[in-house]
Amino acid sequence: MAYTITWRAAGVVWTFHGLLTNEDVIQANLDIYGDRRFDDLSYQIVDITRVERFEASPEAMEEAASMDEAASLHNAHLMVAVVADSAAALEVAQHYESAMKMSPWRIEIFRSMEDAENWIGFLAG
């Protein structure tokens, strides 16, 4: 497992590191959707700044987006902040953002965790 999940009062933070695979992308989603706390989430932060190598395919990102769109039927008001600070990370984040165009979730890409948290705090406050 190349990620950790940190549950917060109103949200969840995924911190990916090392190698990011298709399996990690899908399993990370399954890990929170199977948790009873998902229905009460206000935000998700996906931090991919510590990923050293991306092997997640565009198809895996589209599958994750499909899972997220299905999950939006249970929780339609999520804010999703993706933190990406390299060209490779930005490419992955932009592919996900594009695949989520029909979702009711608000999705933004940020260069730092501080910017992502400020955005969430501004929208939630």
XYZ file of C-alpha atoms in Angstrom:
125
model
C 0.000 0.000 0.000
C 1.537 3.279 -1.139
C -0.830 5.578 0.713
C -2.148 6.498 4.118
C -5.651 7.626 4.982
C -6.208 10.186 7.707
C -9.760 10.767 8.851
C -10.577 14.237 10.122
C -13.757 15.574 11.717
C -15.342 16.569 8.401
C -13.002 15.060 5.859
C -10.416 12.592 4.777
C -6.844 13.006 3.534
C -5.092 10.511 1.309
C -1.325 10.868 1.234
C 0.207 8.866 -1.594
C 3.944 8.196 -1.705
C 6.511 6.231 -3.666
C 4.933 4.368 -6.564
C 1.303 5.099 -7.479
C -0.328 2.127 -9.214
C -3.760 1.453 -10.708
C -4.502 -0.792 -7.742
C -3.681 1.971 -5.251
C -6.014 4.426 -6.981
C -8.935 1.984 -6.894
C -8.256 0.549 -3.423
C -7.948 3.999 -1.847
C -11.480 4.776 -3.016
C -12.828 1.460 -1.794
C -11.237 2.036 1.604
C -13.348 5.117 2.278
C -16.539 4.105 0.498
C -16.769 1.074 2.733
C -16.524 3.249 5.834
C -19.700 4.521 7.514
C -18.088 7.974 7.924
C -18.188 8.566 4.153
C -21.787 9.796 4.146
C -20.865 12.662 6.498
C -17.722 13.840 4.710
C -17.490 17.453 3.558
C -14.144 17.189 1.818
C -11.375 14.974 0.504
C -7.762 15.977 0.047
C -5.678 13.842 -2.279
C -1.991 14.620 -1.725
C 0.183 13.220 -4.517
C 3.206 15.440 -3.877
C 5.209 12.552 -2.395
C 4.691 10.202 -5.336
C 8.030 9.443 -6.970
C 6.694 7.421 -9.897
C 3.259 7.326 -11.492
C 2.103 4.052 -13.006
C -1.602 4.816 -12.670
C -3.093 4.705 -16.153
C -5.648 7.133 -17.566
C -8.096 4.216 -17.486
C -7.572 3.782 -13.734
C -8.193 7.493 -13.209
C -11.401 7.194 -15.245
C -12.445 4.153 -13.203
C -11.815 6.100 -9.988
C -13.865 8.977 -11.405
C -16.706 6.567 -12.223
C -16.596 5.239 -8.668
C -16.652 8.803 -7.350
C -19.602 9.729 -9.534
C -21.507 6.715 -8.181
C -20.523 7.724 -4.633
C -21.850 11.219 -5.269
C -25.356 9.721 -5.209
C -24.811 9.143 -1.460
C -22.871 12.334 -0.766
C -23.339 14.989 -3.436
C -21.721 17.899 -1.603
C -18.062 16.924 -1.389
C -15.176 19.250 -2.076
C -12.142 17.473 -3.520
C -8.746 19.132 -3.384
C -5.908 17.445 -5.246
C -2.430 18.565 -4.232
C 0.057 18.134 -7.066
C 3.404 19.889 -7.409
C 5.162 18.254 -10.372
C 4.378 17.953 -14.073
C 3.599 14.235 -13.735
C 1.363 14.807 -10.717
C -0.452 17.650 -12.455
C -1.100 15.448 -15.472
C -2.689 12.757 -13.287
C -4.717 15.357 -11.366
C -5.950 17.040 -14.545
C -6.994 13.716 -16.039
C -9.066 12.969 -12.935
C -10.553 16.480 -12.925
C -11.529 16.120 -16.582
C -13.133 12.719 -15.973
C -15.220 14.264 -13.150
C -16.777 17.066 -15.216
C -20.297 15.646 -14.804
C -19.977 15.150 -11.050
C -21.695 17.449 -8.537
C -18.477 17.463 -6.477
C -16.322 20.598 -6.523
C -12.822 19.676 -7.614
C -9.739 21.893 -7.595
C -6.023 21.273 -8.049
C -3.489 22.990 -5.803
C 0.291 23.172 -5.594
C 0.419 22.985 -1.777
C -1.458 21.433 1.115
C -1.809 24.885 2.667
C -3.620 26.208 -0.422
C -5.902 23.144 -0.501
C -6.796 23.503 3.176
C -7.410 27.240 2.771
C -9.810 26.559 -0.122
C -11.688 23.943 1.877
C -11.849 26.231 4.896
C -13.094 29.126 2.771
C -15.829 27.060 1.115
C -16.832 25.233 4.293
C -16.758 28.352 6.459
